[in-house]
Coordinates of C-alpha atoms in Angstrom, one line a residue:
Chain A
M106 CA 51.8 252.1 124.8
S107 CA 48.4 251.5 123.0
F108 CA 47.7 251.0 119.1
K109 CA 44.8 252.9 117.3
I110 CA 42.4 250.1 116.2
A111 CA 40.2 251.2 113.0
S112 CA 37.7 249.4 111.5
S113 CA 37.3 249.0 107.9
P114 CA 36.8 251.2 105.3
H115 CA 40.6 252.1 105.5
Q116 CA 40.9 254.0 102.5
H117 CA 38.9 257.3 103.0
N118 CA 37.3 259.8 100.5
Q119 CA 37.3 263.1 101.8
R120 CA 34.6 264.7 99.8
S121 CA 31.3 265.2 101.6
T122 CA 27.9 265.0 99.9
A123 CA 28.0 269.1 99.7
H124 CA 31.2 269.1 98.2
I125 CA 30.4 266.4 95.7
M126 CA 27.2 268.2 95.3
R127 CA 28.4 271.7 94.9
L128 CA 31.2 270.5 91.9
V129 CA 28.1 268.9 89.8
A130 CA 26.7 272.4 90.2
L131 CA 29.7 274.3 89.5
A132 CA 29.9 272.0 86.4
C133 CA 26.5 273.0 85.2
L134 CA 28.0 276.4 84.7
P135 CA 29.1 276.4 81.3
G136 CA 26.1 275.2 80.0
I137 CA 24.1 277.7 81.6
A138 CA 26.6 280.5 80.5
V139 CA 25.3 279.2 76.9
Q140 CA 22.1 278.5 77.3
A141 CA 21.7 282.3 78.5
V142 CA 24.2 283.5 75.9
L143 CA 22.3 281.9 73.1
F144 CA 18.6 281.4 73.9
G145 CA 18.2 284.6 76.2
Y146 CA 18.3 285.2 80.1
G147 CA 15.3 283.4 81.0
V148 CA 17.3 280.5 82.6
L149 CA 19.1 282.8 85.0
V150 CA 15.2 284.0 86.6
Q151 CA 14.1 280.5 86.3
L152 CA 17.3 279.3 88.4
V153 CA 16.9 282.0 91.2
L154 CA 13.6 280.7 91.7
A155 CA 13.9 277.3 91.6
I156 CA 16.3 277.4 94.3
V157 CA 14.6 279.7 96.3
T158 CA 11.8 277.5 96.0
A159 CA 13.8 274.5 96.6
W160 CA 15.5 275.8 100.2
V161 CA 12.2 276.9 101.2
S162 CA 10.2 273.5 100.8
E163 CA 12.9 271.6 102.0
A164 CA 13.4 273.8 105.0
L165 CA 9.8 273.4 105.6
V166 CA 9.5 269.8 105.5
L167 CA 12.4 268.9 107.7
K168 CA 11.0 271.1 110.2
L169 CA 7.9 269.1 109.7
R170 CA 9.5 266.0 110.2
G171 CA 11.5 267.1 113.1
K172 CA 15.0 267.1 112.0
A173 CA 17.7 269.7 112.0
V174 CA 17.0 272.1 109.2
L175 CA 20.4 273.9 108.6
P176 CA 22.9 271.1 107.8
R177 CA 20.4 269.2 105.7
L178 CA 20.4 272.6 103.6
K179 CA 24.1 273.0 103.7
D180 CA 24.7 269.3 101.7
N181 CA 23.4 271.1 98.5
S182 CA 21.5 268.5 97.4
A183 CA 18.3 270.4 97.2
L184 CA 20.5 273.2 95.2
L185 CA 21.4 270.5 92.6
T186 CA 17.8 269.3 92.1
A187 CA 16.6 273.0 91.8
V188 CA 19.6 273.7 89.5
L189 CA 19.0 270.8 86.9
L190 CA 15.3 271.0 86.8
A191 CA 15.4 275.0 86.1
I192 CA 18.1 273.9 83.0
A193 CA 15.9 271.5 81.8
I194 CA 12.3 273.3 81.8
P195 CA 11.8 275.9 79.0
P196 CA 13.5 279.4 79.9
Y197 CA 10.3 281.9 79.0
A198 CA 8.1 279.2 81.2
P199 CA 5.8 281.0 83.5
W200 CA 7.2 281.5 87.2
W201 CA 4.7 279.0 88.6
I202 CA 5.8 276.3 86.8
I203 CA 9.2 276.0 88.2
V204 CA 8.1 276.8 91.9
I205 CA 5.4 273.8 91.6
G206 CA 7.5 271.4 89.8
T207 CA 10.6 272.4 92.3
A208 CA 8.5 271.9 95.3
F209 CA 6.8 268.7 94.0
A210 CA 10.7 267.6 93.6
I211 CA 11.9 268.4 97.1
I212 CA 8.9 267.6 99.0
M213 CA 7.2 264.6 97.4
V214 CA 9.5 263.0 95.3
K215 CA 12.6 263.7 97.8
Q216 CA 11.6 264.2 101.2
L217 CA 8.6 262.0 101.6
Y218 CA 10.4 258.9 100.7
G219 CA 13.2 260.0 103.7
G220 CA 15.2 262.9 102.5
L221 CA 18.7 262.3 100.6
G222 CA 19.5 259.2 99.9
N223 CA 16.2 257.4 100.0
N224 CA 14.4 258.5 96.8
L225 CA 13.7 256.0 94.5
F226 CA 13.3 258.6 91.9
N227 CA 15.4 261.3 90.2
P228 CA 13.6 264.3 92.1
A229 CA 14.3 266.7 89.2
M230 CA 13.3 264.2 86.4
A231 CA 9.7 263.1 88.5
A232 CA 8.9 266.8 88.5
Y233 CA 9.6 267.5 85.2
V234 CA 7.4 264.6 84.3
L235 CA 5.0 266.2 86.5
L236 CA 4.9 269.2 84.7
L237 CA 4.9 267.8 81.1
V238 CA 1.9 265.9 81.6
S239 CA 0.1 268.5 83.9
F240 CA 1.4 271.4 81.5
P241 CA 1.8 270.4 78.2
L242 CA 1.4 273.6 76.2
Q243 CA 3.8 275.4 78.7
M244 CA 6.6 272.8 79.0
T245 CA 6.7 273.0 75.1
Q246 CA 7.1 277.0 74.4
W247 CA 10.9 276.7 73.5
L248 CA 12.1 279.8 72.3
P249 CA 14.4 279.7 69.2
P250 CA 18.0 280.8 69.8
L251 CA 18.1 284.6 69.9
S252 CA 20.0 285.0 66.6
L253 CA 16.6 283.8 65.1
Q254 CA 14.0 285.9 67.0
S255 CA 12.5 288.6 65.5
V256 CA 12.2 290.8 68.7
D257 CA 15.0 291.3 70.8
L258 CA 14.8 290.2 74.4
T259 CA 16.4 292.2 77.3
P260 CA 17.3 290.3 80.8
L261 CA 14.2 292.7 81.8
D262 CA 11.9 291.0 79.3
A263 CA 13.2 287.7 80.9
V264 CA 11.6 288.9 84.0
C265 CA 8.5 290.4 82.2
S266 CA 7.5 287.3 80.5
I267 CA 8.3 284.8 83.2
F268 CA 6.0 286.9 85.5
T269 CA 3.2 288.5 83.5
H270 CA 3.7 285.9 80.6
Y271 CA 4.2 289.1 78.3
S272 CA 7.2 290.7 77.5
C273 CA 8.1 294.5 79.0
S274 CA 7.3 295.5 75.4
G275 CA 3.9 293.4 75.2
F276 CA 4.8 290.3 73.1
S277 CA 3.0 287.0 74.1
L278 CA 5.5 284.0 74.5
S279 CA 3.9 283.0 71.4
Q280 CA 4.5 285.9 69.0
L281 CA 8.1 285.6 70.6
Q282 CA 8.1 282.2 69.4
A283 CA 7.9 283.2 66.0
N284 CA 11.1 284.2 63.6
I285 CA 11.4 286.6 61.0
D286 CA 9.4 285.4 58.7
G287 CA 6.5 285.0 61.3
I288 CA 6.7 281.3 61.1
T289 CA 6.3 279.9 64.8
M290 CA 9.4 277.9 65.7
A291 CA 10.3 274.7 68.2
T292 CA 13.1 272.7 69.1
P293 CA 14.9 270.7 66.6
L294 CA 13.8 267.3 67.8
D295 CA 9.9 268.9 68.1
T296 CA 10.7 270.4 64.5
L297 CA 12.1 267.2 63.2
R298 CA 9.3 265.1 64.7
T299 CA 6.4 267.2 63.0
D300 CA 8.0 267.3 59.8
L301 CA 8.7 263.2 59.6
G302 CA 5.0 262.8 60.9
R303 CA 3.6 265.2 57.5
G304 CA 5.8 262.9 55.6
L305 CA 8.8 265.0 54.7
T306 CA 12.7 263.4 54.4
L307 CA 15.2 264.3 56.5
D308 CA 17.2 266.2 54.0
E309 CA 13.8 268.5 53.4
S310 CA 13.7 268.9 57.2
L311 CA 17.0 270.0 58.1
N312 CA 17.0 272.8 55.3
R313 CA 15.0 274.8 58.2
P314 CA 16.6 277.9 59.8
V315 CA 16.3 276.0 63.3
F316 CA 19.0 273.3 61.8
F317 CA 21.6 275.9 60.8
T318 CA 24.0 273.1 62.5
F319 CA 23.6 269.4 62.3
A320 CA 21.9 269.5 65.6
G321 CA 19.6 272.5 65.5
T322 CA 21.2 276.3 65.9
G323 CA 22.3 276.6 69.3
W324 CA 21.7 273.5 70.8
L325 CA 25.3 272.2 69.5
W326 CA 26.9 274.4 71.8
V327 CA 24.5 274.3 74.7
N328 CA 25.3 270.6 74.8
L329 CA 28.9 270.5 73.9
A330 CA 29.2 272.8 77.0
Y331 CA 27.7 270.3 79.2
L332 CA 29.7 267.6 77.6
A333 CA 32.7 269.8 78.8
G334 CA 31.1 270.2 82.1
G335 CA 30.5 266.7 82.3
L336 CA 34.4 265.8 81.0
L337 CA 35.3 268.1 83.8
L338 CA 33.4 265.8 86.1
I339 CA 34.9 262.6 85.6
Q340 CA 38.4 263.9 85.5
Q341 CA 37.7 265.0 88.9
K342 CA 36.4 261.4 89.8
V343 CA 32.9 262.9 91.0
I344 CA 31.0 261.0 88.6
S345 CA 31.9 257.6 87.2
W346 CA 32.5 257.5 83.1
R347 CA 30.3 254.5 83.1
I348 CA 26.8 255.7 83.2
P349 CA 27.7 258.8 80.4
L350 CA 29.2 256.4 78.1
A351 CA 26.9 253.6 78.3
V352 CA 23.8 256.4 77.4
I353 CA 26.0 257.8 75.1
G354 CA 27.0 254.4 73.4
S355 CA 23.4 252.9 73.2
L356 CA 22.2 256.1 71.7
F357 CA 25.0 256.3 69.1
V358 CA 24.8 252.8 68.3
L359 CA 21.1 252.6 67.8
S360 CA 20.9 255.6 65.9
A361 CA 23.5 254.4 63.6
I362 CA 21.9 251.2 62.6
A363 CA 18.7 253.0 62.6
T364 CA 19.6 255.5 60.3
L365 CA 21.5 253.2 58.1
A366 CA 18.4 251.0 57.7
A367 CA 16.1 253.9 57.2
P368 CA 18.3 256.8 56.3
D369 CA 14.8 259.5 55.3
T370 CA 13.3 258.5 58.8
V371 CA 15.5 258.3 61.2
A372 CA 18.2 261.2 61.9
G373 CA 21.5 260.4 62.3
P374 CA 23.5 259.6 65.4
L375 CA 25.5 262.9 66.0
F376 CA 21.9 265.0 65.6
H377 CA 20.6 262.5 68.7
L378 CA 23.9 263.0 70.4
F379 CA 23.9 266.8 69.9
S380 CA 20.4 267.9 70.0
G381 CA 17.8 267.9 72.8
G382 CA 19.1 267.4 76.2
T383 CA 21.7 264.6 75.5
M384 CA 24.7 265.4 77.1
L385 CA 23.1 267.2 79.9
A386 CA 21.0 264.0 81.0
A387 CA 24.0 261.5 80.2
F388 CA 26.6 263.4 82.5
F389 CA 24.3 265.2 85.2
I390 CA 21.1 263.4 85.5
A391 CA 21.4 259.8 84.9
T392 CA 24.7 259.9 87.2
D393 CA 22.7 260.7 90.3
P394 CA 24.4 258.9 93.1
V395 CA 21.2 258.4 94.7
S396 CA 18.6 257.0 92.2
A397 CA 21.5 255.6 89.8
S398 CA 22.6 252.0 89.8
T399 CA 25.8 251.2 92.2
T400 CA 27.3 248.3 90.8
N401 CA 29.7 249.1 88.2
K402 CA 28.4 246.5 85.6
G403 CA 24.9 247.5 86.4
R404 CA 26.0 251.5 85.6
L405 CA 26.2 250.3 82.1
V406 CA 23.3 248.6 81.9
Y407 CA 21.8 251.3 83.5
G408 CA 23.0 253.7 80.9
A409 CA 22.4 251.5 78.4
L410 CA 19.2 251.3 79.2
I411 CA 18.5 255.1 79.5
G412 CA 19.7 255.0 75.5
L413 CA 17.4 252.4 74.3
L414 CA 14.2 254.2 76.0
V415 CA 15.4 257.6 74.6
F416 CA 15.8 256.2 71.4
L417 CA 12.7 254.5 71.0
I418 CA 10.0 257.2 72.8
R419 CA 12.2 259.9 70.1
N420 CA 11.6 257.9 67.3
F421 CA 8.5 255.8 68.0
G422 CA 7.3 257.6 71.1
G423 CA 4.6 260.3 71.8
Y424 CA 7.0 263.2 72.9
P425 CA 10.0 264.5 71.2
D426 CA 12.7 264.2 73.8
A427 CA 12.4 261.6 76.3
Y428 CA 14.9 262.1 79.2
A429 CA 12.7 262.7 82.0
F430 CA 11.1 259.6 81.0
A431 CA 13.8 257.4 80.4
V432 CA 15.9 258.1 83.5
L433 CA 13.0 257.7 85.7
L434 CA 11.6 254.1 84.0
A435 CA 15.4 253.0 84.4
N436 CA 15.2 254.1 88.1
M437 CA 12.5 251.4 88.3
A438 CA 14.8 248.8 86.9
V439 CA 17.6 250.0 89.4
P440 CA 16.7 247.4 92.0
L441 CA 17.3 244.6 90.0
I442 CA 20.1 245.8 87.8
D443 CA 21.9 246.0 91.0
Y444 CA 20.4 242.4 92.4
Y445 CA 21.9 240.6 89.2
T446 CA 25.3 242.6 88.7
R447 CA 26.5 242.4 92.4
P448 CA 29.9 242.2 92.1
R449 CA 32.1 239.3 93.8
T450 CA 33.1 239.4 97.4
Y451 CA 36.9 239.7 98.0
G452 CA 37.9 236.3 98.8
H453 CA 34.7 234.5 97.5
R454 CA 34.7 232.7 94.0
P455 CA 32.1 233.3 91.7
R456 CA 29.5 230.7 91.5
S457 CA 30.0 229.2 88.0
E458 CA 33.4 228.1 89.1
L459 CA 32.2 226.3 92.4
K460 CA 30.4 223.7 90.3
Chain B
M293 CA -27.4 250.6 121.7
S294 CA -23.2 250.8 122.0
Q295 CA -23.0 248.3 118.9
F296 CA -24.7 250.8 117.0
K297 CA -22.7 253.4 118.0
E298 CA -19.5 251.0 117.3
L299 CA -20.7 249.9 114.3
T300 CA -20.9 253.8 113.4
L301 CA -17.4 254.4 114.4
Q302 CA -16.1 251.9 112.9
G303 CA -17.5 252.5 109.4
L304 CA -17.2 255.9 109.5
W305 CA -13.3 256.0 110.8
K306 CA -11.4 252.7 112.3
N307 CA -12.1 250.5 109.7
N308 CA -13.4 253.3 107.2
P309 CA -13.2 250.4 103.9
G310 CA -10.9 253.4 101.9
L311 CA -8.9 254.7 104.2
V312 CA -8.1 251.6 106.1
Q313 CA -9.1 248.4 104.4
L314 CA -8.0 249.8 101.5
L315 CA -10.9 248.0 99.6
G316 CA -12.7 249.0 96.5
L317 CA -9.2 251.3 95.5
C318 CA -10.5 250.9 91.6
P319 CA -13.2 252.6 91.6
L320 CA -12.0 255.2 94.1
L321 CA -9.1 256.2 92.6
A322 CA -10.7 256.2 89.0
V323 CA -13.6 258.3 89.3
T324 CA -12.6 260.7 91.9
A325 CA -11.6 263.5 89.4
T326 CA -14.8 265.5 90.1
V327 CA -16.9 265.6 93.3
T328 CA -20.3 265.0 91.2
N329 CA -19.1 261.6 90.0
A330 CA -17.7 260.7 93.4
L331 CA -21.2 261.2 95.0
G332 CA -22.9 259.5 92.1
L333 CA -20.5 256.1 92.8
G334 CA -20.6 256.7 96.4
A335 CA -23.9 257.0 96.3
A336 CA -24.4 253.6 94.1
T337 CA -21.9 252.1 95.9
L338 CA -24.1 252.5 99.1
L339 CA -27.4 251.8 97.7
V340 CA -26.0 248.2 96.8
L341 CA -23.8 247.7 99.9
L342 CA -27.4 247.9 101.9
G343 CA -29.2 245.7 100.0
S344 CA -26.7 243.1 99.8
N345 CA -26.0 243.0 103.4
I346 CA -29.6 242.4 104.3
A347 CA -30.1 239.6 101.6
V348 CA -26.7 238.1 102.8
S349 CA -27.7 238.5 106.3
L350 CA -31.2 237.3 105.9
V351 CA -30.3 233.8 104.0
R352 CA -27.0 233.5 105.6
N353 CA -28.7 230.6 107.7
H354 CA -30.0 228.5 104.2
V355 CA -27.0 228.6 102.6
A356 CA -24.3 225.7 102.6
S357 CA -20.7 227.6 103.5
E358 CA -18.7 225.8 100.6
I359 CA -20.9 227.6 98.3
R360 CA -21.5 231.2 100.1
I361 CA -19.1 233.2 97.8
P362 CA -21.2 232.0 94.6
V363 CA -23.9 233.1 96.1
F364 CA -23.0 236.6 97.8
V365 CA -21.7 237.4 94.1
L366 CA -25.1 236.4 92.5
I367 CA -26.8 238.6 95.1
I368 CA -24.0 241.5 94.5
A369 CA -24.6 241.3 90.6
S370 CA -28.5 241.2 90.7
L371 CA -27.9 244.5 93.0
V372 CA -25.6 246.0 90.7
T373 CA -27.6 245.6 87.5
A374 CA -30.4 247.1 89.2
V375 CA -28.8 250.4 89.9
Q376 CA -27.2 250.3 87.2
L377 CA -30.5 250.5 84.9
L378 CA -31.5 253.0 87.5
M379 CA -29.0 255.0 86.7
N380 CA -29.4 254.6 82.9
A381 CA -32.9 255.8 83.3
Y382 CA -33.0 258.6 85.7
T383 CA -29.6 260.2 85.5
Y384 CA -28.2 259.3 82.0
D385 CA -25.4 262.2 81.7
L386 CA -24.1 260.7 85.4
Y387 CA -24.7 257.2 84.0
L388 CA -22.3 257.5 80.5
S389 CA -19.5 259.9 82.8
L390 CA -19.0 257.0 84.9
G391 CA -19.2 254.4 82.5
I392 CA -17.7 250.7 83.0
F393 CA -17.3 251.8 86.8
I394 CA -20.8 251.1 87.5
P395 CA -21.1 247.5 86.7
L396 CA -17.6 246.9 88.3
I397 CA -19.3 247.5 91.6
V398 CA -19.8 244.0 91.3
T399 CA -16.2 243.5 91.7
N400 CA -15.6 246.2 94.4
C401 CA -14.1 244.1 97.4
A402 CA -15.4 246.8 100.2
I403 CA -18.8 245.3 99.1
I404 CA -18.1 241.5 99.2
G405 CA -15.9 241.5 102.3
R406 CA -18.8 243.4 104.3
A407 CA -21.0 240.3 103.4
E408 CA -18.2 237.7 104.3
A409 CA -17.4 239.6 106.9
F410 CA -20.4 241.0 108.7
A411 CA -23.0 240.2 107.3
S412 CA -23.1 236.2 106.8
K413 CA -22.4 236.4 110.7
N414 CA -25.1 239.1 112.2
P415 CA -28.6 239.7 112.2
V416 CA -30.2 241.8 109.6
L417 CA -30.4 245.1 111.7
P418 CA -26.7 245.0 112.3
S419 CA -25.9 244.1 109.4
A420 CA -27.8 247.1 107.6
I421 CA -26.5 249.4 110.0
D422 CA -23.1 248.2 109.3
A423 CA -23.8 248.6 105.6
I424 CA -25.2 252.5 105.8
M425 CA -21.8 253.5 107.7
M426 CA -19.2 251.5 105.7
G427 CA -21.1 252.9 102.8
L428 CA -21.4 256.2 103.9
G429 CA -17.0 256.1 105.1
F430 CA -16.7 255.0 101.6
M431 CA -18.5 257.7 100.2
L432 CA -17.1 260.2 102.2
V433 CA -13.7 259.3 101.3
L434 CA -14.6 259.4 97.5
L435 CA -16.2 263.2 98.4
V436 CA -13.0 264.3 99.8
L437 CA -10.7 262.6 97.2
G438 CA -13.1 263.9 94.6
A439 CA -12.8 267.8 96.2
M440 CA -9.2 267.7 96.4
R441 CA -8.6 266.5 92.6
E442 CA -11.8 269.0 91.5
V443 CA -10.3 271.9 93.1
L444 CA -6.9 271.1 92.4
G445 CA -7.4 270.3 88.8
Q446 CA -9.7 272.8 87.5
G447 CA -10.4 275.0 90.3
T448 CA -14.1 273.8 90.8
L449 CA -16.3 272.1 93.2
F450 CA -19.4 270.0 92.0
D451 CA -19.0 271.1 88.4
G452 CA -21.5 269.2 86.6
A453 CA -23.8 268.4 89.8
D454 CA -26.9 268.7 87.9
L455 CA -26.4 265.6 86.2
L456 CA -26.9 263.9 89.2
L457 CA -29.5 266.1 91.2
G458 CA -31.3 267.7 88.6
D459 CA -31.4 271.2 87.0
W460 CA -31.1 273.3 90.4
A461 CA -28.0 271.8 91.0
K462 CA -26.3 274.1 88.4
A463 CA -26.3 276.8 91.3
L464 CA -24.2 274.4 93.5
R465 CA -21.4 274.8 91.0
I466 CA -18.7 276.8 93.0
E467 CA -15.9 278.1 91.0
V468 CA -12.5 278.2 93.4
F469 CA -10.9 280.2 91.7
H470 CA -9.9 280.6 87.6
A471 CA -6.9 279.0 86.2
D472 CA -5.9 279.5 82.4
S473 CA -4.3 275.9 82.5
H474 CA -5.7 273.4 84.3
F475 CA -3.7 271.3 86.8
L476 CA -3.8 268.1 84.5
L477 CA -1.9 265.5 86.7
A478 CA -4.8 266.0 89.5
M479 CA -7.4 265.0 87.0
L480 CA -5.2 262.1 85.8
P481 CA -4.8 258.5 87.5
P482 CA -1.6 259.7 89.1
G483 CA -3.3 262.4 90.8
A484 CA -5.7 259.9 92.3
F485 CA -2.7 257.6 94.1
L486 CA -0.9 261.0 95.2
G487 CA -4.0 262.2 97.0
M488 CA -5.4 259.3 98.2
G489 CA -1.6 258.4 99.9
L490 CA -2.1 261.8 101.6
L491 CA -5.0 261.5 102.7
I492 CA -4.2 258.2 104.3
A493 CA -1.1 259.9 105.5
L494 CA -3.4 262.8 107.5
K495 CA -5.8 259.9 108.9
N496 CA -2.7 258.5 110.5
V497 CA -1.4 261.5 111.5
I498 CA -4.8 262.3 113.0
D499 CA -4.9 258.8 115.0
N500 CA -1.4 259.4 116.3
K501 CA -2.3 262.9 117.9
L502 CA -5.6 260.9 119.4
K503 CA -3.8 258.3 120.6
Q504 CA -1.2 261.0 122.4
R505 CA -4.6 263.0 123.5
Q506 CA -6.4 259.8 125.3
A507 CA -3.1 258.1 126.8
V508 CA -5.7 255.1 127.7
E509 CA -7.4 253.6 124.4
K510 CA -9.5 250.6 125.1
G511 CA -10.0 249.8 121.7
S512 CA -13.3 247.0 121.6
I513 CA -12.5 245.7 118.0
A514 CA -13.5 242.3 118.1
R515 CA -14.3 241.8 114.5
A516 CA -11.2 240.7 112.0
R517 CA -9.9 243.4 109.6
V518 CA -10.6 242.6 106.0
T519 CA -7.2 243.5 104.6
G520 CA -4.9 242.3 102.0
A521 CA -7.2 241.5 99.0
A522 CA -7.0 245.3 97.7
Q523 CA -8.5 245.4 94.1

């Protein structure tokens, strides 16, 4: 008679890495769909380019490192990085932007540190920062939502302007950026930032067409869609609720205090939560299992740190939106956070009780 | 003769100040945005290194070992001042574009490292050879890094070489490709760090390949490696 002897852990989680990554990528779909409908089909072209580049660069590096290529490609982690970067950049940026970014994310940020599970930094966000620092012009050309555009964009136009810098009917990106009145429009965050810099008050700035809803036309729906996808991930227990809650909570509290203290110059919490990349970053980017904090208490600290950094950079820093910088800075703090928030080992008393 | 060969090999490859000792990283990373800057700083460093190694070697038996470091620093600082004045006089534009990094050659660990590790223990001739080879090794790394960053950053090579070499050098400018938008990261400090890392990795790859090829590698490295004091 023989007993099966198994070592711990005795509780198993049946989900493989590939499954988790696939679920996260799928949860992005509502957001991508809303983005495509409201802002044009550029994002879909970017997705295709990013995924192809990610697979090619991953395969290339794995081959160079002498590792098996197919099992690693099948774990979907490169796919997820590509998806997150493609969503984050302006949908009509030229094709080489996404190709350079994705290749950098996979080769430099992920594989050079040892591949999946070893990277210190979130690959998609490191690549985003690379692109933003290197190509500031192309990385800030966000088109206004379709309803405000003076020229109708077809899916073919998206392909044309990504590959040739001009839409099929010959409009350049900066022409497309102009609204019906011929005034160039940027993202709500950018517009607000410029207006406040020119001495306008918050209310005066919010009267512009780009702010049809309180968070900016279109952006509210994009953020709501990512919020829905993120809540689904929490419900499926793919991600922990702690990081998103801490990011959103700290941004909410800080901007609420600031807007009460200076109502004319700081936008309110709802604007901050539903504008820019808040929901995408809180649920999909900050929760990266590799580069985020791994302890429960640490996750709260990590998320709150991201919220604080975003609030500081959006209101006092040099960039209109700041999730990439905030996530990278918080990534750097992760070893320290993890060190000080180690959970108590089962059966041991906390140090304070020992004395 | 074999000593000179060994010194050459050490300076240019095995114990390269930039790639192996990792000394003088501050100017190495800061001024290599273009080939011209790299060449200018490399030449200045080479000159100072040559002068300091010769001078240190000459006075090595007359300086008490307790005060040798201040003496070395004084020698190096006076040489740097001389080079700085020379560049101010003859290559004024380059002098402006290198800026603070010319006076900072004083603090370049590669120079005081060679003075302490080699020149203070060896006669004049080997010290001079060592200085030339180490200086050339450093300059080579500067040049390669500068070329990488310049091509990636603005698609040219030897842009502004006339600042260093006179008007005829305008013909040296090569446009590798034309880019509407510059790849700013390559020109900014992070690009220097990334490029440097890649260069060191490349050297290690080549070393490993060489080691595999010669199954019996006999290294006759007698001198101590000067590491751990990167700027």
